[in-house]
CSV table of C-alpha atoms and ligand atoms in Angstrom, one decimal:
chain,number,residue,atom,x,y,z
R,50,MET,CA,6.5,-66.9,150.5
R,51,ASP,CA,3.4,-66.8,148.4
R,52,GLN,CA,3.2,-67.6,144.7
R,53,LEU,CA,0.7,-66.6,142.0
R,54,PHE,CA,0.8,-67.4,138.3
R,55,VAL,CA,0.1,-65.2,135.3
R,56,ASN,CA,-1.4,-67.2,132.4
R,57,ALA,CA,0.4,-65.4,129.6
R,58,SER,CA,0.0,-66.9,126.1
R,59,ALA,CA,3.7,-67.8,125.6
R,60,ALA,CA,4.1,-69.4,129.0
R,61,PRO,CA,2.6,-68.9,132.5
R,62,TYR,CA,5.0,-67.1,134.8
R,63,PRO,CA,5.3,-67.0,138.6
R,64,VAL,CA,4.9,-64.0,140.8
R,65,TYR,CA,6.7,-64.6,144.1
R,66,ILE,CA,5.7,-62.4,147.0
R,67,GLY,CA,7.5,-62.5,150.4
R,68,GLU,CA,9.5,-60.6,153.0
R,69,GLY,CA,13.2,-60.5,152.4
R,70,ILE,CA,13.2,-62.7,149.3
R,71,ARG,CA,15.6,-60.5,147.3
R,72,GLY,CA,18.5,-62.3,148.9
R,73,GLY,CA,17.2,-65.5,147.3
R,74,ALA,CA,16.5,-64.0,143.9
R,75,GLY,CA,19.3,-65.9,142.2
R,76,ASP,CA,17.8,-69.2,143.3
R,77,LEU,CA,14.2,-68.2,142.4
R,78,LEU,CA,15.3,-67.2,138.9
R,79,PHE,CA,16.4,-70.7,138.1
R,80,PRO,CA,14.9,-72.7,136.4
R,81,GLU,CA,13.2,-69.8,134.7
R,82,ALA,CA,16.5,-68.3,133.5
R,83,LYS,CA,18.3,-71.6,133.5
R,84,GLU,CA,20.3,-70.9,130.4
R,85,ALA,CA,21.4,-67.4,131.3
R,86,GLU,CA,25.1,-67.1,132.0
R,87,LYS,CA,25.0,-63.3,132.1
R,88,MET,CA,22.5,-61.2,134.1
R,89,PHE,CA,22.1,-57.5,133.6
R,90,ILE,CA,20.5,-55.7,136.5
R,91,VAL,CA,19.0,-52.3,135.9
R,92,SER,CA,18.2,-50.2,139.0
R,93,ASP,CA,17.9,-46.5,139.9
R,94,SER,CA,19.9,-44.1,142.0
R,95,ALA,CA,17.5,-44.3,145.0
R,96,VAL,CA,17.1,-48.1,145.0
R,97,ALA,CA,20.6,-49.3,144.1
R,98,PRO,CA,22.3,-48.1,147.3
R,99,LEU,CA,19.7,-49.8,149.4
R,100,TYR,CA,19.1,-53.2,147.7
R,101,LEU,CA,21.3,-53.8,144.6
R,102,GLU,CA,24.2,-55.5,146.4
R,103,ASP,CA,21.8,-58.1,148.1
R,104,VAL,CA,20.5,-59.0,144.7
R,105,VAL,CA,23.9,-59.2,143.0
R,106,GLN,CA,25.1,-61.5,145.9
R,107,SER,CA,22.2,-63.8,145.4
R,108,PHE,CA,23.4,-65.2,142.1
R,109,PRO,CA,25.4,-68.4,142.1
R,110,ASP,CA,29.0,-68.6,141.1
R,111,GLY,CA,29.4,-69.0,137.4
R,112,ILE,CA,26.8,-66.3,136.5
R,113,GLU,CA,28.4,-63.1,135.4
R,114,VAL,CA,26.4,-60.2,136.8
R,115,PHE,CA,26.4,-56.6,135.3
R,116,THR,CA,24.7,-53.6,136.8
R,117,PHE,CA,23.4,-50.4,135.4
R,118,THR,CA,22.0,-47.6,137.5
R,119,VAL,CA,19.8,-44.8,136.1
R,120,GLU,CA,18.7,-41.6,137.7
R,121,SER,CA,15.6,-42.0,139.8
R,122,GLY,CA,12.5,-40.5,138.2
R,123,GLU,CA,10.3,-40.5,135.2
R,124,ALA,CA,12.9,-38.6,133.1
R,125,SER,CA,14.9,-41.8,132.8
R,126,LYS,CA,12.2,-43.3,130.6
R,127,SER,CA,13.8,-41.6,127.6
R,128,PHE,CA,15.4,-42.5,124.3
R,129,ALA,CA,18.8,-41.3,125.7
R,130,VAL,CA,18.8,-43.5,128.7
R,131,TYR,CA,17.4,-46.4,126.7
R,132,GLU,CA,20.2,-46.1,124.3
R,133,ARG,CA,22.8,-46.0,127.1
R,134,ILE,CA,21.4,-49.2,128.5
R,135,LEU,CA,21.6,-51.0,125.1
R,136,THR,CA,25.1,-49.8,124.7
R,137,ALA,CA,26.1,-51.2,128.1
R,138,MET,CA,24.4,-54.5,127.3
R,139,LEU,CA,26.3,-54.8,124.0
R,140,GLU,CA,29.6,-53.8,125.8
R,141,SER,CA,28.9,-56.5,128.4
R,142,GLY,CA,28.6,-59.1,125.7
R,143,LEU,CA,25.1,-60.1,126.5
R,144,ASP,CA,23.7,-62.8,124.1
R,145,ARG,CA,20.3,-64.1,123.4
R,146,LYS,CA,20.4,-66.4,126.4
R,147,SER,CA,21.2,-63.6,128.8
R,148,ALA,CA,18.6,-62.0,131.1
R,149,VAL,CA,17.7,-58.5,132.2
R,150,VAL,CA,16.6,-57.9,135.8
R,151,ALA,CA,14.6,-54.7,136.6
R,152,LEU,CA,15.2,-53.8,140.3
R,153,GLY,CA,13.0,-50.7,140.9
R,154,GLY,CA,9.7,-49.1,140.5
R,155,GLY,CA,7.6,-48.8,137.4
R,156,VAL,CA,10.1,-46.5,135.7
R,157,VAL,CA,12.9,-49.1,135.9
R,158,GLY,CA,10.5,-51.9,135.1
R,159,ASP,CA,9.2,-50.2,131.9
R,160,LEU,CA,12.6,-49.0,130.8
R,161,ALA,CA,14.6,-52.3,131.5
R,162,GLY,CA,11.7,-54.3,130.1
R,163,PHE,CA,11.8,-52.3,126.8
R,164,ALA,CA,15.5,-52.8,126.6
R,165,ALA,CA,15.0,-56.6,127.1
R,166,ALA,CA,12.2,-56.6,124.6
R,167,THR,CA,14.3,-55.1,121.9
R,168,TYR,CA,17.8,-56.3,122.6
R,169,MET,CA,18.6,-58.9,119.9
R,170,ARG,CA,14.8,-58.9,119.2
R,171,GLY,CA,14.0,-59.9,122.7
R,172,ILE,CA,15.7,-61.6,125.6
R,173,SER,CA,14.6,-63.0,129.0
R,174,PHE,CA,13.4,-60.5,131.6
R,175,VAL,CA,12.7,-60.6,135.3
R,176,GLN,CA,10.9,-58.0,137.3
R,177,MET,CA,11.9,-57.2,140.9
R,178,PRO,CA,9.4,-54.4,141.9
R,179,THR,CA,10.4,-52.1,144.7
R,180,THR,CA,7.4,-49.8,144.9
R,181,LEU,CA,3.8,-50.5,145.8
R,182,LEU,CA,2.7,-49.2,142.4
R,183,ALA,CA,4.9,-51.7,140.7
R,184,HIS,CA,2.7,-54.5,141.9
R,185,ASP,CA,0.7,-53.3,138.9
R,186,SER,CA,3.3,-52.4,136.4
R,187,SER,CA,5.5,-55.5,136.9
R,188,VAL,CA,2.7,-57.8,135.9
R,189,GLY,CA,1.3,-57.9,132.4
R,190,GLY,CA,4.2,-57.3,130.0
R,191,LYS,CA,3.7,-53.6,129.1
R,192,THR,CA,7.2,-52.1,128.6
R,193,GLY,CA,8.2,-48.8,127.1
R,194,ILE,CA,9.6,-45.3,127.3
R,195,ASN,CA,8.2,-41.8,126.9
R,196,HIS,CA,8.5,-39.7,123.7
R,197,PRO,CA,8.7,-35.9,124.1
R,198,LEU,CA,5.3,-35.7,122.6
R,199,GLY,CA,3.6,-38.3,124.9
R,200,LYS,CA,4.0,-40.7,127.8
R,201,ASN,CA,4.6,-44.4,127.1
R,202,MET,CA,4.3,-43.8,123.4
R,203,VAL,CA,7.1,-46.1,122.4
R,204,GLY,CA,7.0,-49.6,123.7
R,205,ALA,CA,6.4,-53.3,123.3
R,206,PHE,CA,4.5,-56.1,125.0
R,207,HIS,CA,7.2,-58.3,126.5
R,208,GLN,CA,6.1,-60.6,129.4
R,209,PRO,CA,8.6,-61.2,132.2
R,210,ASP,CA,9.8,-64.8,132.9
R,211,ALA,CA,9.2,-64.2,136.6
R,212,VAL,CA,8.3,-61.4,139.1
R,213,ILE,CA,10.1,-61.5,142.5
R,214,TYR,CA,8.4,-59.1,144.9
R,215,ASP,CA,10.3,-58.6,148.1
R,216,VAL,CA,7.8,-56.5,150.1
R,217,GLU,CA,10.4,-55.7,152.7
R,218,MET,CA,11.7,-53.2,150.3
R,219,LEU,CA,8.5,-51.2,150.5
R,220,GLN,CA,9.5,-50.0,154.0
R,221,THR,CA,11.8,-47.3,152.6
R,222,LEU,CA,9.1,-45.8,150.4
R,223,SER,CA,7.9,-42.2,151.0
R,224,ASP,CA,4.2,-41.6,151.9
R,225,LYS,CA,3.7,-40.1,148.5
R,226,GLU,CA,4.8,-43.4,146.8
R,227,TRP,CA,2.7,-45.5,149.1
R,228,ARG,CA,-0.3,-43.4,148.2
R,229,SER,CA,0.6,-43.6,144.5
R,230,GLY,CA,0.7,-47.4,144.6
R,231,PHE,CA,-2.4,-47.7,146.6
R,232,ALA,CA,-4.4,-45.8,143.9
R,233,GLU,CA,-3.8,-48.7,141.5
R,234,MET,CA,-5.2,-51.2,144.1
R,235,ILE,CA,-8.2,-49.0,144.5
R,236,LYS,CA,-8.5,-49.0,140.7
R,237,HIS,CA,-8.4,-52.8,140.6
R,238,ALA,CA,-11.2,-52.9,143.2
R,239,TYR,CA,-13.4,-50.4,141.4
R,240,ILE,CA,-13.2,-52.1,138.0
R,241,LYS,CA,-13.4,-55.7,139.0
R,242,ASP,CA,-14.2,-56.5,142.6
R,243,ALA,CA,-17.0,-54.9,144.6
R,244,ALA,CA,-16.4,-56.9,147.7
R,245,PHE,CA,-12.7,-55.9,147.7
R,246,LEU,CA,-13.7,-52.3,147.3
R,247,GLU,CA,-16.1,-52.5,150.2
R,248,TRP,CA,-13.4,-54.0,152.3
R,249,LEU,CA,-10.9,-51.3,151.3
R,250,GLN,CA,-13.4,-48.5,152.0
R,251,THR,CA,-14.2,-50.0,155.4
R,252,HIS,CA,-10.7,-50.8,156.6
R,253,MET,CA,-8.3,-48.5,154.8
R,254,THR,CA,-9.0,-45.1,156.3
R,255,SER,CA,-5.5,-43.8,156.7
R,256,LEU,CA,-2.1,-44.4,155.1
R,257,GLU,CA,-1.0,-46.3,158.2
R,258,ASP,CA,-3.8,-48.8,157.6
R,259,VAL,CA,-2.5,-49.3,154.0
R,260,LYS,CA,1.1,-49.9,155.2
R,261,SER,CA,0.1,-52.5,157.7
R,262,SER,CA,-2.2,-54.4,155.4
R,263,ALA,CA,-0.1,-54.1,152.2
R,264,VAL,CA,0.8,-57.7,151.7
R,265,SER,CA,-2.6,-59.3,151.9
R,266,MET,CA,-4.1,-56.5,149.6
R,267,LEU,CA,-1.2,-57.0,147.2
R,268,LYS,CA,-2.1,-60.6,146.5
R,269,ARG,CA,-5.7,-59.8,145.7
R,270,SER,CA,-4.7,-56.8,143.6
R,271,ILE,CA,-2.1,-58.7,141.6
R,272,GLN,CA,-4.5,-61.5,141.0
R,273,ILE,CA,-7.1,-59.1,139.5
R,274,LYS,CA,-4.4,-57.7,137.2
R,275,ALA,CA,-3.2,-61.2,136.3
R,276,ASP,CA,-6.8,-62.3,135.5
R,277,VAL,CA,-7.4,-59.4,133.2
R,278,VAL,CA,-4.1,-59.8,131.4
R,279,ALA,CA,-4.8,-63.5,130.9
R,280,LEU,CA,-8.1,-62.6,129.1
R,281,ASP,CA,-6.6,-59.9,126.9
R,282,GLU,CA,-2.8,-59.8,126.8
R,283,LYS,CA,-2.5,-57.2,124.0
R,284,GLU,CA,-5.3,-54.9,125.1
R,285,THR,CA,-7.8,-55.5,122.3
R,286,GLY,CA,-10.7,-55.4,124.8
R,287,VAL,CA,-11.1,-55.9,128.5
R,288,ARG,CA,-7.5,-55.0,129.4
R,289,ALA,CA,-8.4,-51.4,128.5
R,290,HIS,CA,-10.5,-51.3,131.7
R,291,LEU,CA,-7.2,-51.1,133.6
R,292,ASN,CA,-6.9,-47.6,132.3
R,293,PHE,CA,-9.7,-46.4,134.6
R,294,GLY,CA,-8.7,-43.0,135.8
R,295,HIS,CA,-5.7,-42.9,133.4
R,296,THR,CA,-7.2,-40.7,130.7
R,297,LEU,CA,-7.2,-37.6,132.9
R,298,GLY,CA,-4.5,-39.0,135.1
R,299,HIS,CA,-1.8,-39.0,132.4
R,300,ALA,CA,-3.0,-35.5,131.3
R,301,ILE,CA,-2.5,-34.2,134.9
R,302,GLU,CA,1.0,-35.7,135.1
R,303,SER,CA,2.1,-34.2,131.8
R,304,THR,CA,0.4,-30.8,132.3
R,305,ALA,CA,1.7,-30.4,135.9
R,306,GLY,CA,5.2,-31.5,134.8
R,307,TYR,CA,6.3,-35.1,135.5
R,308,GLY,CA,7.1,-35.8,139.2
R,309,ARG,CA,4.8,-33.1,140.7
R,310,TRP,CA,2.0,-35.5,140.9
R,311,ALA,CA,2.9,-39.1,141.6
R,312,HIS,CA,1.3,-41.4,138.9
R,313,GLY,CA,-1.3,-42.8,141.3
R,314,GLU,CA,-2.2,-39.4,142.8
R,315,ALA,CA,-3.1,-38.3,139.3
R,316,VAL,CA,-5.0,-41.5,138.7
R,317,ALA,CA,-7.0,-41.0,141.9
R,318,ALA,CA,-8.2,-37.6,140.5
R,319,GLY,CA,-8.8,-39.3,137.2
R,320,MET,CA,-11.0,-42.0,138.7
R,321,LEU,CA,-13.2,-39.4,140.4
R,322,PHE,CA,-13.5,-37.5,137.1
R,323,ALA,CA,-14.5,-40.7,135.2
R,324,MET,CA,-17.3,-41.2,137.9
R,325,ARG,CA,-18.4,-37.7,137.2
R,326,ILE,CA,-18.7,-38.5,133.5
R,327,SER,CA,-20.6,-41.8,134.0
R,328,ASN,CA,-23.1,-40.0,136.3
R,329,GLU,CA,-23.5,-37.3,133.6
R,330,GLU,CA,-24.1,-39.9,131.0
R,331,GLY,CA,-26.8,-41.5,133.1
R,332,LEU,CA,-24.8,-44.7,133.5
R,333,SER,CA,-24.1,-44.5,137.2
R,334,ASN,CA,-25.1,-43.0,140.4
R,335,TRP,CA,-21.8,-42.4,142.3
R,336,ASN,CA,-21.9,-40.4,145.4
R,337,ILE,CA,-18.8,-38.4,144.4
R,338,THR,CA,-18.7,-36.4,147.6
R,339,LYS,CA,-18.4,-39.7,149.6
R,340,GLU,CA,-15.8,-41.2,147.2
R,341,LYS,CA,-13.8,-38.0,147.3
R,342,ALA,CA,-13.9,-37.8,151.1
R,343,TRP,CA,-12.4,-41.4,151.3
R,344,LEU,CA,-9.6,-40.4,149.0
R,345,HIS,CA,-9.0,-37.2,151.0
R,346,SER,CA,-8.8,-39.2,154.2
R,347,LEU,CA,-5.9,-41.2,152.6
R,348,GLY,CA,-4.1,-37.9,151.8
R,349,TYR,CA,-4.7,-37.8,148.0
R,350,PRO,CA,-4.1,-34.2,146.9
R,351,LEU,CA,-7.0,-33.9,144.3
R,352,ASP,CA,-6.3,-30.1,144.1
R,353,MET,CA,-6.2,-29.1,140.5
R,354,LYS,CA,-6.6,-25.3,140.9
R,355,THR,CA,-3.4,-24.5,139.0
R,356,MET,CA,-4.6,-26.4,135.9
R,357,ASN,CA,-7.0,-25.4,133.2
R,358,ALA,CA,-9.5,-27.5,131.3
R,359,SER,CA,-8.3,-26.6,127.8
R,360,SER,CA,-4.7,-27.7,128.5
R,361,LEU,CA,-5.9,-30.9,130.1
R,362,LEU,CA,-8.2,-31.7,127.2
R,363,GLU,CA,-5.3,-31.0,124.7
R,364,ALA,CA,-3.0,-33.4,126.7
R,365,MET,CA,-5.7,-36.1,126.8
R,366,LYS,CA,-6.2,-35.9,123.0
R,367,LYS,CA,-2.5,-36.7,122.5
R,368,ASP,CA,-2.8,-39.8,124.6
R,369,LYS,CA,-3.3,-43.3,123.3
R,370,LYS,CA,-6.9,-43.4,124.6
R,371,THR,CA,-8.1,-41.4,121.6
R,372,SER,CA,-9.7,-43.2,118.7
R,373,ALA,CA,-10.3,-41.3,115.4
R,374,GLY,CA,-9.9,-38.1,117.3
R,375,VAL,CA,-12.5,-38.9,119.9
R,376,LEU,CA,-11.6,-39.5,123.6
R,377,THR,CA,-12.5,-42.9,125.0
R,378,PHE,CA,-13.1,-43.1,128.8
R,379,VAL,CA,-13.2,-46.2,131.0
R,380,LEU,CA,-16.3,-45.9,133.1
R,381,VAL,CA,-17.3,-47.9,136.1
R,382,THR,CA,-21.1,-48.0,136.2
R,383,GLU,CA,-21.1,-49.7,139.6
R,384,PRO,CA,-18.4,-51.3,141.6
R,385,GLY,CA,-17.0,-54.2,139.5
R,386,GLU,CA,-18.9,-53.3,136.4
R,387,THR,CA,-16.8,-51.5,133.8
R,388,MET,CA,-17.2,-50.3,130.2
R,389,THR,CA,-15.6,-47.9,127.7
R,390,LYS,CA,-17.4,-45.0,126.0
R,391,GLN,CA,-16.4,-42.3,123.6
R,392,ILE,CA,-17.2,-38.8,125.0
R,393,PRO,CA,-17.3,-35.7,122.9
R,394,ASP,CA,-14.7,-33.0,123.6
R,395,GLU,CA,-17.4,-30.4,124.5
R,396,THR,CA,-18.8,-32.6,127.3
R,397,VAL,CA,-15.3,-33.4,128.6
R,398,HIS,CA,-14.4,-29.7,128.6
R,399,ARG,CA,-17.6,-28.6,130.4
R,400,LEU,CA,-17.3,-31.3,133.0
R,401,LEU,CA,-13.6,-30.7,133.5
R,402,THR,CA,-14.2,-27.0,134.1
R,403,SER,CA,-16.6,-27.7,136.9
R,404,PHE,CA,-14.5,-30.6,138.3
R,405,ILE,CA,-11.5,-28.3,138.6
R,406,GLY,CA,-13.7,-25.6,140.2
R,407,GLU,CA,-15.1,-28.1,142.7
R,408,ALA,CA,-11.6,-29.3,143.8
R,409,GLU,CA,-10.6,-25.6,144.2
R,410,THR,CA,-13.4,-24.8,146.6
R,411,GLU,CA,-12.5,-27.6,149.0
L,730,NAD,N1,3.9,-51.2,132.5
L,730,NAD,C1,2.8,-51.0,133.2
L,730,NAD,O1,1.8,-51.8,133.1
L,730,NAD,C2,2.6,-49.8,134.0
L,730,NAD,C3,1.5,-49.7,134.9
L,730,NAD,C4,1.4,-48.6,135.7
L,730,NAD,C5,2.4,-47.6,135.7
L,730,NAD,N2,3.5,-47.8,134.9
L,730,NAD,C6,4.6,-46.8,134.9
L,730,NAD,O2,5.2,-46.9,136.2
L,730,NAD,C7,5.9,-45.6,136.4
L,730,NAD,C8,5.6,-45.2,137.8
L,730,NAD,O3,6.1,-46.2,138.7
L,730,NAD,P1,6.5,-45.9,140.2
L,730,NAD,O4,5.4,-45.1,140.8
L,730,NAD,O5,7.0,-47.2,140.8
L,730,NAD,O6,7.7,-44.8,139.9
L,730,NAD,P2,9.3,-44.9,140.1
L,730,NAD,O7,9.8,-46.1,139.5
L,730,NAD,O8,9.7,-43.6,139.6
L,730,NAD,O9,9.4,-44.9,141.7
L,730,NAD,C9,9.0,-43.9,142.5
L,730,NAD,C10,10.1,-43.3,143.3
L,730,NAD,O10,10.4,-44.2,144.4
L,730,NAD,C11,11.8,-44.5,144.4
L,730,NAD,N3,11.9,-45.8,144.9
L,730,NAD,C12,11.6,-47.0,144.3
L,730,NAD,N4,11.6,-48.0,145.1
L,730,NAD,C13,12.0,-47.5,146.3
L,730,NAD,C14,12.2,-48.1,147.6
L,730,NAD,N5,12.0,-49.4,147.8
L,730,NAD,N6,12.6,-47.3,148.6
L,730,NAD,C15,12.8,-46.0,148.4
L,730,NAD,N7,12.5,-45.4,147.2
L,730,NAD,C16,12.1,-46.1,146.2
L,730,NAD,C17,12.2,-44.3,143.0
L,730,NAD,O11,13.6,-44.0,142.9
L,730,NAD,C18,11.4,-43.1,142.6
L,730,NAD,O12,12.0,-41.9,143.1
L,730,NAD,C19,5.3,-44.6,135.4
L,730,NAD,O13,6.3,-44.4,134.4
L,730,NAD,C20,4.2,-45.4,134.8
L,730,NAD,O14,4.0,-45.0,133.4
L,730,NAD,C21,3.6,-48.8,134.1
């Protein structure tokens, strides 16, 4: 088992990474959750039948374990499901020493984390990621739910006390979810680590390559995320760089209807578009055809022909990445060198129109 640390301001917390470690989750959580006598595990309808029982069984006698299963999918990050979780937590008699465990992907992590952040003004919280994407979402303390008017619009920063990443659970992921999670690794490489990016582009030329090298790549990718979070926990500066590809990515997800594009698939298209912008602004010299070919070889869809530039622009303007009505993009000027820049709507619209057209002709 490997162990990394995230240097959060309140207290550093461990990220355990290993094969089959879910069965030892109960032991790993102590001493972190030493005072908890009640554990409340949130999972989803795809993950619970596969892995929940192993985690429940891992807790020592004397700990009362409650479970709550939500429907798999983004729609569970809603006020209604959040309220049901809080109701179940109250009915289970959880107190301020109790802990919430999120066993699932980013949806369960964000939702259960927000419940933990707000229950009795905040109780202990442990992440047990089950998707590749959740190597990113489980570290850093962003929790939240969606509002009908926008994704992740209601939330809180609430760092977990530990992250337990049993990579064996990744074996049951669909190819779409592997691809989705790998996009966040690619993002980390683009924004912070030129050598890692070069290694990925040389060695990861199919999804099978990604699956067989996942564990070693995960450690590097989590370390990049942890380093950024340690510098800027509440996203007042450099943490915003983690949003590379997300300005258009979130707009694609919401415009297409949540679930059609996996989060990372949309981010992959968003990263290409951000490169397009930085080239246009004279800040970079990306060979976009080459970058796009690499993403295609990994199976990213990148086909936006059913979308139109005006709807995407409108969706982007509702996102959190707007400041005083002007869109802010994260731009990677060369591998590992990242900045943010406000871009006028007219420029975004013009570039989007041709970007969509280029995707269509392929
Ligand atoms: N908090 C953050 O910092 C942060 C960062 C990135 C993304 N996110 C959020 O994460 C969410 C996306 O996360 P995700 O891609 O993990 O989505 P997800 O949680 O919906 O999981 C994707 C799908 O895989 C299934 N699944 C999960 N684990 C499985 C397993 N081991 N085997 C088989 N099926 C499994 C789920 O049921 C779901 O159908 C979005 O809501 C996004 O906003 C949060």
